[in-house]
């Protein structure tokens, strides 16, 4: 049996959610979220380390998110709680650099 990668995130929306449909008509909602971790640098100053995640919701959850977006509850900067599976995806950026996307 394959392992399951489960993740729980609390962070802020990096942009307003985008509603999309697959060619077969299946609804999905996508957004990015920033998760900040405070730390002290070598000088003792408090800094934030930010990790960005790409989030996609499907089906009934996506429909609920559309309603929340229409009500103004899901907009850029709002704090959100996300629970689900995650996948680290490798890709090459515009400058030819290897990057990892956390989806």
PDB file of N, CA and C in Angstrom:
ATOM      1  N   UNK A   1       0.850  -1.179   0.000  1.00  0.00           N
ATOM      2  CA  UNK A   1       0.000   0.000   0.000  1.00  0.00           C
ATOM      3  C   UNK A   1       0.892   1.237   0.000  1.00  0.00           C
ATOM      4  N   UNK A   2       0.590   2.201  -0.838  1.00  0.00           N
ATOM      5  CA  UNK A   2       1.370   3.434  -0.924  1.00  0.00           C
ATOM      6  C   UNK A   2       1.071   4.331   0.273  1.00  0.00           C
ATOM      7  N   UNK A   3       2.084   5.106   0.679  1.00  0.00           N
ATOM      8  CA  UNK A   3       1.909   6.038   1.782  1.00  0.00           C
ATOM      9  C   UNK A   3       1.083   7.247   1.363  1.00  0.00           C
ATOM     10  N   UNK A   4       0.500   7.894   2.335  1.00  0.00           N
ATOM     11  CA  UNK A   4      -0.297   9.090   2.085  1.00  0.00           C
ATOM     12  C   UNK A   4       0.417  10.265   2.733  1.00  0.00           C
ATOM     13  N   UNK A   5       0.574  11.340   1.979  1.00  0.00           N
ATOM     14  CA  UNK A   5       1.177  12.564   2.509  1.00  0.00           C
ATOM     15  C   UNK A   5       0.053  13.484   2.943  1.00  0.00           C
ATOM     16  N   UNK A   6      -0.076  13.703   4.250  1.00  0.00           N
ATOM     17  CA  UNK A   6      -1.122  14.568   4.779  1.00  0.00           C
ATOM     18  C   UNK A   6      -0.467  15.794   5.381  1.00  0.00           C
ATOM     19  N   UNK A   7      -1.109  16.938   5.165  1.00  0.00           N
ATOM     20  CA  UNK A   7      -0.542  18.188   5.647  1.00  0.00           C
ATOM     21  C   UNK A   7      -1.658  19.070   6.198  1.00  0.00           C
ATOM     22  N   UNK A   8      -1.318  19.832   7.228  1.00  0.00           N
ATOM     23  CA  UNK A   8      -2.220  20.842   7.790  1.00  0.00           C
ATOM     24  C   UNK A   8      -1.458  22.156   7.766  1.00  0.00           C
ATOM     25  N   UNK A   9      -2.071  23.169   7.168  1.00  0.00           N
ATOM     26  CA  UNK A   9      -1.432  24.479   7.028  1.00  0.00           C
ATOM     27  C   UNK A   9      -2.336  25.573   7.569  1.00  0.00           C
ATOM     28  N   UNK A  10      -1.736  26.559   8.206  1.00  0.00           N
ATOM     29  CA  UNK A  10      -2.434  27.781   8.587  1.00  0.00           C
ATOM     30  C   UNK A  10      -1.595  28.917   8.026  1.00  0.00           C
ATOM     31  N   UNK A  11      -2.214  29.721   7.188  1.00  0.00           N
ATOM     32  CA  UNK A  11      -1.478  30.808   6.554  1.00  0.00           C
ATOM     33  C   UNK A  11      -2.435  31.812   5.953  1.00  0.00           C
ATOM     34  N   UNK A  12      -1.904  32.626   5.051  1.00  0.00           N
ATOM     35  CA  UNK A  12      -2.699  33.683   4.435  1.00  0.00           C
ATOM     36  C   UNK A  12      -2.762  33.492   2.932  1.00  0.00           C
ATOM     37  N   UNK A  13      -3.934  33.799   2.370  1.00  0.00           N
ATOM     38  CA  UNK A  13      -4.094  33.708   0.924  1.00  0.00           C
ATOM     39  C   UNK A  13      -3.152  34.686   0.237  1.00  0.00           C
ATOM     40  N   UNK A  14      -2.412  34.175  -0.742  1.00  0.00           N
ATOM     41  CA  UNK A  14      -1.492  35.019  -1.498  1.00  0.00           C
ATOM     42  C   UNK A  14      -2.176  35.739  -2.634  1.00  0.00           C
ATOM     43  N   UNK A  15      -3.335  35.253  -3.044  1.00  0.00           N
ATOM     44  CA  UNK A  15      -4.133  35.882  -4.100  1.00  0.00           C
ATOM     45  C   UNK A  15      -5.563  35.393  -3.944  1.00  0.00           C
ATOM     46  N   UNK A  16      -6.486  36.099  -4.579  1.00  0.00           N
ATOM     47  CA  UNK A  16      -7.874  35.657  -4.560  1.00  0.00           C
ATOM     48  C   UNK A  16      -7.976  34.291  -5.242  1.00  0.00           C
ATOM     49  N   UNK A  17      -8.847  33.414  -4.751  1.00  0.00           N
ATOM     50  CA  UNK A  17      -9.016  32.105  -5.392  1.00  0.00           C
ATOM     51  C   UNK A  17      -9.506  32.255  -6.830  1.00  0.00           C
ATOM     52  N   UNK A  18      -9.024  31.353  -7.697  1.00  0.00           N
ATOM     53  CA  UNK A  18      -9.431  31.331  -9.102  1.00  0.00           C
ATOM     54  C   UNK A  18     -10.281  30.100  -9.353  1.00  0.00           C
ATOM     55  N   UNK A  19     -11.426  30.302  -9.980  1.00  0.00           N
ATOM     56  CA  UNK A  19     -12.328  29.209 -10.312  1.00  0.00           C
ATOM     57  C   UNK A  19     -12.027  28.749 -11.726  1.00  0.00           C
ATOM     58  N   UNK A  20     -11.878  27.439 -11.890  1.00  0.00           N
ATOM     59  CA  UNK A  20     -11.588  26.865 -13.202  1.00  0.00           C
ATOM     60  C   UNK A  20     -12.421  25.614 -13.406  1.00  0.00           C
ATOM     61  N   UNK A  21     -12.538  25.228 -14.665  1.00  0.00           N
ATOM     62  CA  UNK A  21     -13.212  23.989 -15.022  1.00  0.00           C
ATOM     63  C   UNK A  21     -12.280  23.168 -15.904  1.00  0.00           C
ATOM     64  N   UNK A  22     -12.251  21.863 -15.680  1.00  0.00           N
ATOM     65  CA  UNK A  22     -11.483  20.974 -16.543  1.00  0.00           C
ATOM     66  C   UNK A  22     -12.215  20.862 -17.875  1.00  0.00           C
ATOM     67  N   UNK A  23     -11.568  20.340 -18.916  1.00  0.00           N
ATOM     68  CA  UNK A  23     -12.270  20.150 -20.200  1.00  0.00           C
ATOM     69  C   UNK A  23     -13.528  19.298 -20.074  1.00  0.00           C
ATOM     70  N   UNK A  24     -13.551  18.409 -19.078  1.00  0.00           N
ATOM     71  CA  UNK A  24     -14.751  17.582 -18.878  1.00  0.00           C
ATOM     72  C   UNK A  24     -15.812  18.277 -18.026  1.00  0.00           C
ATOM     73  N   UNK A  25     -15.530  19.519 -17.574  1.00  0.00           N
ATOM     74  CA  UNK A  25     -16.517  20.284 -16.829  1.00  0.00           C
ATOM     75  C   UNK A  25     -16.415  20.182 -15.323  1.00  0.00           C
ATOM     76  N   UNK A  26     -15.367  19.548 -14.796  1.00  0.00           N
ATOM     77  CA  UNK A  26     -15.215  19.406 -13.342  1.00  0.00           C
ATOM     78  C   UNK A  26     -14.661  20.705 -12.747  1.00  0.00           C
ATOM     79  N   UNK A  27     -15.340  21.223 -11.716  1.00  0.00           N
ATOM     80  CA  UNK A  27     -14.970  22.474 -11.055  1.00  0.00           C
ATOM     81  C   UNK A  27     -13.760  22.289 -10.152  1.00  0.00           C
ATOM     82  N   UNK A  28     -12.844  23.269 -10.187  1.00  0.00           N
ATOM     83  CA  UNK A  28     -11.776  23.326  -9.194  1.00  0.00           C
ATOM     84  C   UNK A  28     -11.489  24.775  -8.859  1.00  0.00           C
ATOM     85  N   UNK A  29     -11.014  24.991  -7.650  1.00  0.00           N
ATOM     86  CA  UNK A  29     -10.653  26.327  -7.173  1.00  0.00           C
ATOM     87  C   UNK A  29      -9.188  26.268  -6.758  1.00  0.00           C
ATOM     88  N   UNK A  30      -8.404  27.244  -7.241  1.00  0.00           N
ATOM     89  CA  UNK A  30      -6.975  27.268  -6.937  1.00  0.00           C
ATOM     90  C   UNK A  30      -6.593  28.591  -6.300  1.00  0.00           C
ATOM     91  N   UNK A  31      -5.624  28.520  -5.368  1.00  0.00           N
ATOM     92  CA  UNK A  31      -5.060  29.726  -4.778  1.00  0.00           C
ATOM     93  C   UNK A  31      -3.681  29.396  -4.227  1.00  0.00           C
ATOM     94  N   UNK A  32      -2.931  30.421  -3.920  1.00  0.00           N
ATOM     95  CA  UNK A  32      -1.660  30.231  -3.237  1.00  0.00           C
ATOM     96  C   UNK A  32      -1.826  30.711  -1.811  1.00  0.00           C
ATOM     97  N   UNK A  33      -1.031  30.127  -0.919  1.00  0.00           N
ATOM     98  CA  UNK A  33      -1.053  30.589   0.460  1.00  0.00           C
ATOM     99  C   UNK A  33       0.365  30.659   0.991  1.00  0.00           C
ATOM    100  N   UNK A  34       0.587  31.651   1.842  1.00  0.00           N
ATOM    101  CA  UNK A  34       1.886  31.862   2.467  1.00  0.00           C
ATOM    102  C   UNK A  34       1.806  31.394   3.916  1.00  0.00           C
ATOM    103  N   UNK A  35       2.787  30.590   4.314  1.00  0.00           N
ATOM    104  CA  UNK A  35       2.888  30.141   5.698  1.00  0.00           C
ATOM    105  C   UNK A  35       4.196  30.705   6.246  1.00  0.00           C
ATOM    106  N   UNK A  36       4.082  31.550   7.261  1.00  0.00           N
ATOM    107  CA  UNK A  36       5.259  32.213   7.840  1.00  0.00           C
ATOM    108  C   UNK A  36       5.712  31.509   9.105  1.00  0.00           C
ATOM    109  N   UNK A  37       7.043  31.426   9.236  1.00  0.00           N
ATOM    110  CA  UNK A  37       7.639  30.866  10.451  1.00  0.00           C
ATOM    111  C   UNK A  37       8.618  31.899  10.998  1.00  0.00           C
ATOM    112  N   UNK A  38       8.323  32.432  12.179  1.00  0.00           N
ATOM    113  CA  UNK A  38       9.247  33.417  12.758  1.00  0.00           C
ATOM    114  C   UNK A  38      10.519  32.736  13.272  1.00  0.00           C
ATOM    115  N   UNK A  39      11.636  33.433  13.145  1.00  0.00           N
ATOM    116  CA  UNK A  39      12.914  32.951  13.673  1.00  0.00           C
ATOM    117  C   UNK A  39      13.796  34.153  13.988  1.00  0.00           C
ATOM    118  N   UNK A  40      14.828  33.905  14.765  1.00  0.00           N
ATOM    119  CA  UNK A  40      15.784  34.965  15.109  1.00  0.00           C
ATOM    120  C   UNK A  40      17.034  34.789  14.255  1.00  0.00           C
ATOM    121  N   UNK A  41      17.464  35.876  13.629  1.00  0.00           N
ATOM    122  CA  UNK A  41      18.687  35.813  12.830  1.00  0.00           C
ATOM    123  C   UNK A  41      19.910  35.872  13.735  1.00  0.00           C
ATOM    124  N   UNK A  42      21.105  35.883  13.145  1.00  0.00           N
ATOM    125  CA  UNK A  42      22.346  35.858  13.933  1.00  0.00           C
ATOM    126  C   UNK A  42      22.485  37.068  14.850  1.00  0.00           C
ATOM    127  N   UNK A  43      21.830  38.172  14.482  1.00  0.00           N
ATOM    128  CA  UNK A  43      21.882  39.387  15.303  1.00  0.00           C
ATOM    129  C   UNK A  43      20.810  39.408  16.385  1.00  0.00           C
ATOM    130  N   UNK A  44      19.965  38.377  16.402  1.00  0.00           N
ATOM    131  CA  UNK A  44      18.901  38.326  17.394  1.00  0.00           C
ATOM    132  C   UNK A  44      17.617  39.018  16.965  1.00  0.00           C
ATOM    133  N   UNK A  45      17.588  39.521  15.722  1.00  0.00           N
ATOM    134  CA  UNK A  45      16.386  40.185  15.219  1.00  0.00           C
ATOM    135  C   UNK A  45      15.367  39.146  14.745  1.00  0.00           C
ATOM    136  N   UNK A  46      14.100  39.429  15.026  1.00  0.00           N
ATOM    137  CA  UNK A  46      13.026  38.530  14.624  1.00  0.00           C
ATOM    138  C   UNK A  46      12.768  38.688  13.124  1.00  0.00           C
ATOM    139  N   UNK A  47      12.798  37.581  12.411  1.00  0.00           N
ATOM    140  CA  UNK A  47      12.559  37.553  10.969  1.00  0.00           C
ATOM    141  C   UNK A  47      11.448  36.547  10.679  1.00  0.00           C
ATOM    142  N   UNK A  48      10.890  36.624   9.474  1.00  0.00           N
ATOM    143  CA  UNK A  48       9.898  35.645   9.026  1.00  0.00           C
ATOM    144  C   UNK A  48      10.463  34.871   7.851  1.00  0.00           C
ATOM    145  N   UNK A  49      10.338  33.565   7.891  1.00  0.00           N
ATOM    146  CA  UNK A  49      10.659  32.707   6.743  1.00  0.00           C
ATOM    147  C   UNK A  49       9.312  32.297   6.161  1.00  0.00           C
ATOM    148  N   UNK A  50       9.124  32.549   4.882  1.00  0.00           N
ATOM    149  CA  UNK A  50       7.841  32.282   4.237  1.00  0.00           C
ATOM    150  C   UNK A  50       7.964  31.114   3.271  1.00  0.00           C
ATOM    151  N   UNK A  51       7.052  30.147   3.395  1.00  0.00           N
ATOM    152  CA  UNK A  51       6.913  29.062   2.430  1.00  0.00           C
ATOM    153  C   UNK A  51       5.588  29.252   1.706  1.00  0.00           C
ATOM    154  N   UNK A  52       5.628  29.080   0.392  1.00  0.00           N
ATOM    155  CA  UNK A  52       4.438  29.235  -0.441  1.00  0.00           C
ATOM    156  C   UNK A  52       3.919  27.878  -0.870  1.00  0.00           C
ATOM    157  N   UNK A  53       2.604  27.729  -0.840  1.00  0.00           N
ATOM    158  CA  UNK A  53       1.941  26.495  -1.242  1.00  0.00           C
ATOM    159  C   UNK A  53       0.865  26.815  -2.269  1.00  0.00           C
ATOM    160  N   UNK A  54       0.730  25.930  -3.262  1.00  0.00           N
ATOM    161  CA  UNK A  54      -0.360  26.024  -4.234  1.00  0.00           C
ATOM    162  C   UNK A  54      -1.442  25.052  -3.782  1.00  0.00           C
ATOM    163  N   UNK A  55      -2.672  25.540  -3.678  1.00  0.00           N
ATOM    164  CA  UNK A  55      -3.774  24.730  -3.156  1.00  0.00           C
ATOM    165  C   UNK A  55      -4.853  24.614  -4.227  1.00  0.00           C
ATOM    166  N   UNK A  56      -5.362  23.391  -4.409  1.00  0.00           N
ATOM    167  CA  UNK A  56      -6.458  23.142  -5.347  1.00  0.00           C
ATOM    168  C   UNK A  56      -7.544  22.371  -4.618  1.00  0.00           C
ATOM    169  N   UNK A  57      -8.768  22.855  -4.720  1.00  0.00           N
ATOM    170  CA  UNK A  57      -9.933  22.172  -4.149  1.00  0.00           C
ATOM    171  C   UNK A  57     -10.833  21.716  -5.297  1.00  0.00           C
ATOM    172  N   UNK A  58     -11.455  20.560  -5.129  1.00  0.00           N
ATOM    173  CA  UNK A  58     -12.297  19.960  -6.168  1.00  0.00           C
ATOM    174  C   UNK A  58     -13.701  19.700  -5.637  1.00  0.00           C
ATOM    175  N   UNK A  59     -14.651  19.529  -6.541  1.00  0.00           N
ATOM    176  CA  UNK A  59     -15.999  19.058  -6.226  1.00  0.00           C
ATOM    177  C   UNK A  59     -16.756  19.935  -5.253  1.00  0.00           C
ATOM    178  N   UNK A  60     -17.372  19.296  -4.249  1.00  0.00           N
ATOM    179  CA  UNK A  60     -18.210  20.016  -3.278  1.00  0.00           C
ATOM    180  C   UNK A  60     -17.422  21.063  -2.507  1.00  0.00           C
ATOM    181  N   UNK A  61     -16.169  20.738  -2.169  1.00  0.00           N
ATOM    182  CA  UNK A  61     -15.342  21.707  -1.451  1.00  0.00           C
ATOM    183  C   UNK A  61     -15.107  22.939  -2.314  1.00  0.00           C
ATOM    184  N   UNK A  62     -14.842  22.738  -3.593  1.00  0.00           N
ATOM    185  CA  UNK A  62     -14.648  23.865  -4.514  1.00  0.00           C
ATOM    186  C   UNK A  62     -15.918  24.711  -4.598  1.00  0.00           C
ATOM    187  N   UNK A  63     -17.076  24.069  -4.646  1.00  0.00           N
ATOM    188  CA  UNK A  63     -18.347  24.801  -4.692  1.00  0.00           C
ATOM    189  C   UNK A  63     -18.523  25.657  -3.437  1.00  0.00           C
ATOM    190  N   UNK A  64     -18.184  25.103  -2.271  1.00  0.00           N
ATOM    191  CA  UNK A  64     -18.271  25.869  -1.022  1.00  0.00           C
ATOM    192  C   UNK A  64     -17.314  27.055  -1.045  1.00  0.00           C
ATOM    193  N   UNK A  65     -16.135  26.853  -1.603  1.00  0.00           N
ATOM    194  CA  UNK A  65     -15.147  27.935  -1.667  1.00  0.00           C
ATOM    195  C   UNK A  65     -15.610  29.052  -2.596  1.00  0.00           C
ATOM    196  N   UNK A  66     -16.285  28.709  -3.675  1.00  0.00           N
ATOM    197  CA  UNK A  66     -16.825  29.729  -4.574  1.00  0.00           C
ATOM    198  C   UNK A  66     -17.816  30.601  -3.808  1.00  0.00           C
ATOM    199  N   UNK A  67     -18.688  29.974  -3.029  1.00  0.00           N
ATOM    200  CA  UNK A  67     -19.673  30.724  -2.245  1.00  0.00           C
ATOM    201  C   UNK A  67     -18.985  31.635  -1.228  1.00  0.00           C
ATOM    202  N   UNK A  68     -17.963  31.108  -0.538  1.00  0.00           N
ATOM    203  CA  UNK A  68     -17.238  31.921   0.438  1.00  0.00           C
ATOM    204  C   UNK A  68     -16.513  33.087  -0.235  1.00  0.00           C
ATOM    205  N   UNK A  69     -15.981  32.847  -1.426  1.00  0.00           N
ATOM    206  CA  UNK A  69     -15.321  33.924  -2.178  1.00  0.00           C
ATOM    207  C   UNK A  69     -16.322  35.011  -2.549  1.00  0.00           C
ATOM    208  N   UNK A  70     -17.501  34.599  -2.994  1.00  0.00           N
ATOM    209  CA  UNK A  70     -18.543  35.559  -3.375  1.00  0.00           C
ATOM    210  C   UNK A  70     -18.992  36.396  -2.184  1.00  0.00           C
ATOM    211  N   UNK A  71     -18.921  35.829  -0.970  1.00  0.00           N
ATOM    212  CA  UNK A  71     -19.312  36.536   0.253  1.00  0.00           C
ATOM    213  C   UNK A  71     -18.173  37.391   0.811  1.00  0.00           C
ATOM    214  N   UNK A  72     -16.988  37.300   0.193  1.00  0.00           N
ATOM    215  CA  UNK A  72     -15.834  38.084   0.648  1.00  0.00           C
ATOM    216  C   UNK A  72     -15.029  37.436   1.758  1.00  0.00           C
ATOM    217  N   UNK A  73     -15.332  36.177   2.098  1.00  0.00           N
ATOM    218  CA  UNK A  73     -14.624  35.501   3.179  1.00  0.00           C
ATOM    219  C   UNK A  73     -13.279  34.934   2.729  1.00  0.00           C
ATOM    220  N   UNK A  74     -13.107  34.719   1.438  1.00  0.00           N
ATOM    221  CA  UNK A  74     -11.851  34.197   0.896  1.00  0.00           C
ATOM    222  C   UNK A  74     -11.284  35.194  -0.101  1.00  0.00           C
ATOM    223  N   UNK A  75     -10.442  36.084   0.393  1.00  0.00           N
ATOM    224  CA  UNK A  75      -9.789  37.066  -0.467  1.00  0.00           C
ATOM    225  C   UNK A  75      -8.319  37.157  -0.078  1.00  0.00           C
ATOM    226  N   UNK A  76      -7.529  37.735  -0.964  1.00  0.00           N
ATOM    227  CA  UNK A  76      -6.095  37.876  -0.725  1.00  0.00           C
ATOM    228  C   UNK A  76      -5.847  38.450   0.671  1.00  0.00           C
ATOM    229  N   UNK A  77      -4.924  37.816   1.412  1.00  0.00           N
ATOM    230  CA  UNK A  77      -4.550  38.286   2.744  1.00  0.00           C
ATOM    231  C   UNK A  77      -5.301  37.632   3.886  1.00  0.00           C
ATOM    232  N   UNK A  78      -6.465  37.034   3.618  1.00  0.00           N
ATOM    233  CA  UNK A  78      -7.244  36.388   4.685  1.00  0.00           C
ATOM    234  C   UNK A  78      -6.534  35.138   5.191  1.00  0.00           C
ATOM    235  N   UNK A  79      -6.670  34.884   6.487  1.00  0.00           N
ATOM    236  CA  UNK A  79      -6.077  33.690   7.070  1.00  0.00           C
ATOM    237  C   UNK A  79      -6.960  32.483   6.769  1.00  0.00           C
ATOM    238  N   UNK A  80      -6.323  31.366   6.399  1.00  0.00           N
ATOM    239  CA  UNK A  80      -7.052  30.145   6.082  1.00  0.00           C
ATOM    240  C   UNK A  80      -6.392  28.949   6.765  1.00  0.00           C
ATOM    241  N   UNK A  81      -7.190  27.915   6.984  1.00  0.00           N
ATOM    242  CA  UNK A  81      -6.751  26.635   7.507  1.00  0.00           C
ATOM    243  C   UNK A  81      -6.980  25.627   6.398  1.00  0.00           C
ATOM    244  N   UNK A  82      -5.948  24.885   6.007  1.00  0.00           N
ATOM    245  CA  UNK A  82      -6.053  23.903   4.929  1.00  0.00           C
ATOM    246  C   UNK A  82      -5.574  22.561   5.439  1.00  0.00           C
ATOM    247  N   UNK A  83      -6.362  21.523   5.173  1.00  0.00           N
ATOM    248  CA  UNK A  83      -5.962  20.157   5.490  1.00  0.00           C
ATOM    249  C   UNK A  83      -6.130  19.325   4.239  1.00  0.00           C
ATOM    250  N   UNK A  84      -5.127  18.547   3.913  1.00  0.00           N
ATOM    251  CA  UNK A  84      -5.227  17.710   2.725  1.00  0.00           C
ATOM    252  C   UNK A  84      -3.951  16.969   2.436  1.00  0.00           C
ATOM    253  N   UNK A  85      -3.820  16.524   1.182  1.00  0.00           N
ATOM    254  CA  UNK A  85      -2.623  15.819   0.735  1.00  0.00           C
ATOM    255  C   UNK A  85      -1.716  16.813   0.033  1.00  0.00           C
ATOM    256  N   UNK A  86      -0.403  16.536   0.033  1.00  0.00           N
ATOM    257  CA  UNK A  86       0.484  17.422  -0.695  1.00  0.00           C
ATOM    258  C   UNK A  86       1.447  16.628  -1.538  1.00  0.00           C
ATOM    259  N   UNK A  87       1.933  17.306  -2.565  1.00  0.00           N
ATOM    260  CA  UNK A  87       2.873  16.696  -3.487  1.00  0.00           C
ATOM    261  C   UNK A  87       3.950  17.716  -3.816  1.00  0.00           C
ATOM    262  N   UNK A  88       5.197  17.311  -3.711  1.00  0.00           N
ATOM    263  CA  UNK A  88       6.311  18.161  -4.132  1.00  0.00           C
ATOM    264  C   UNK A  88       6.561  17.857  -5.604  1.00  0.00           C
ATOM    265  N   UNK A  89       6.489  18.893  -6.441  1.00  0.00           N
ATOM    266  CA  UNK A  89       6.617  18.727  -7.889  1.00  0.00           C
ATOM    267  C   UNK A  89       7.830  19.507  -8.370  1.00  0.00           C
ATOM    268  N   UNK A  90       8.735  18.829  -9.083  1.00  0.00           N
ATOM    269  CA  UNK A  90       9.924  19.472  -9.636  1.00  0.00           C
ATOM    270  C   UNK A  90       9.590  20.083 -11.002  1.00  0.00           C
ATOM    271  N   UNK A  91      10.158  21.256 -11.269  1.00  0.00           N
ATOM    272  CA  UNK A  91       9.992  21.884 -12.579  1.00  0.00           C
ATOM    273  C   UNK A  91      11.177  22.796 -12.846  1.00  0.00           C
ATOM    274  N   UNK A  92      11.326  23.219 -14.097  1.00  0.00           N
ATOM    275  CA  UNK A  92      12.382  24.135 -14.491  1.00  0.00           C
ATOM    276  C   UNK A  92      11.759  25.497 -14.760  1.00  0.00           C
ATOM    277  N   UNK A  93      12.279  26.553 -14.109  1.00  0.00           N
ATOM    278  CA  UNK A  93      11.708  27.890 -14.275  1.00  0.00           C
ATOM    279  C   UNK A  93      12.183  28.539 -15.581  1.00  0.00           C
ATOM    280  N   UNK A  94      11.752  29.784 -15.801  1.00  0.00           N
ATOM    281  CA  UNK A  94      12.067  30.523 -17.031  1.00  0.00           C
ATOM    282  C   UNK A  94      13.565  30.692 -17.242  1.00  0.00           C
ATOM    283  N   UNK A  95      14.345  30.702 -16.150  1.00  0.00           N
ATOM    284  CA  UNK A  95      15.787  30.912 -16.237  1.00  0.00           C
ATOM    285  C   UNK A  95      16.574  29.601 -16.265  1.00  0.00           C
ATOM    286  N   UNK A  96      15.864  28.474 -16.399  1.00  0.00           N
ATOM    287  CA  UNK A  96      16.535  27.189 -16.460  1.00  0.00           C
ATOM    288  C   UNK A  96      16.913  26.606 -15.110  1.00  0.00           C
ATOM    289  N   UNK A  97      16.446  27.207 -14.015  1.00  0.00           N
ATOM    290  CA  UNK A  97      16.754  26.732 -12.661  1.00  0.00           C
ATOM    291  C   UNK A  97      15.758  25.649 -12.235  1.00  0.00           C
ATOM    292  N   UNK A  98      16.260  24.602 -11.579  1.00  0.00           N
ATOM    293  CA  UNK A  98      15.395  23.569 -11.018  1.00  0.00           C
ATOM    294  C   UNK A  98      14.687  24.133  -9.789  1.00  0.00           C
ATOM    295  N   UNK A  99      13.378  23.975  -9.726  1.00  0.00           N
ATOM    296  CA  UNK A  99      12.579  24.458  -8.602  1.00  0.00           C
ATOM    297  C   UNK A  99      11.661  23.340  -8.123  1.00  0.00           C
ATOM    298  N   UNK A 100      11.134  23.529  -6.927  1.00  0.00           N
ATOM    299  CA  UNK A 100      10.158  22.600  -6.364  1.00  0.00           C
ATOM    300  C   UNK A 100       8.901  23.386  -6.023  1.00  0.00           C
ATOM    301  N   UNK A 101       7.773  22.884  -6.477  1.00  0.00           N
ATOM    302  CA  UNK A 101       6.482  23.471  -6.158  1.00  0.00           C
ATOM    303  C   UNK A 101       5.798  22.567  -5.147  1.00  0.00           C
ATOM    304  N   UNK A 102       5.281  23.136  -4.066  1.00  0.00           N
ATOM    305  CA  UNK A 102       4.550  22.381  -3.057  1.00  0.00           C
ATOM    306  C   UNK A 102       3.058  22.559  -3.325  1.00  0.00           C
ATOM    307  N   UNK A 103       2.429  21.536  -3.829  1.00  0.00           N
ATOM    308  CA  UNK A 103       1.016  21.596  -4.229  1.00  0.00           C
ATOM    309  C   UNK A 103       0.156  20.770  -3.297  1.00  0.00           C
TER     310      UNK A 103
END
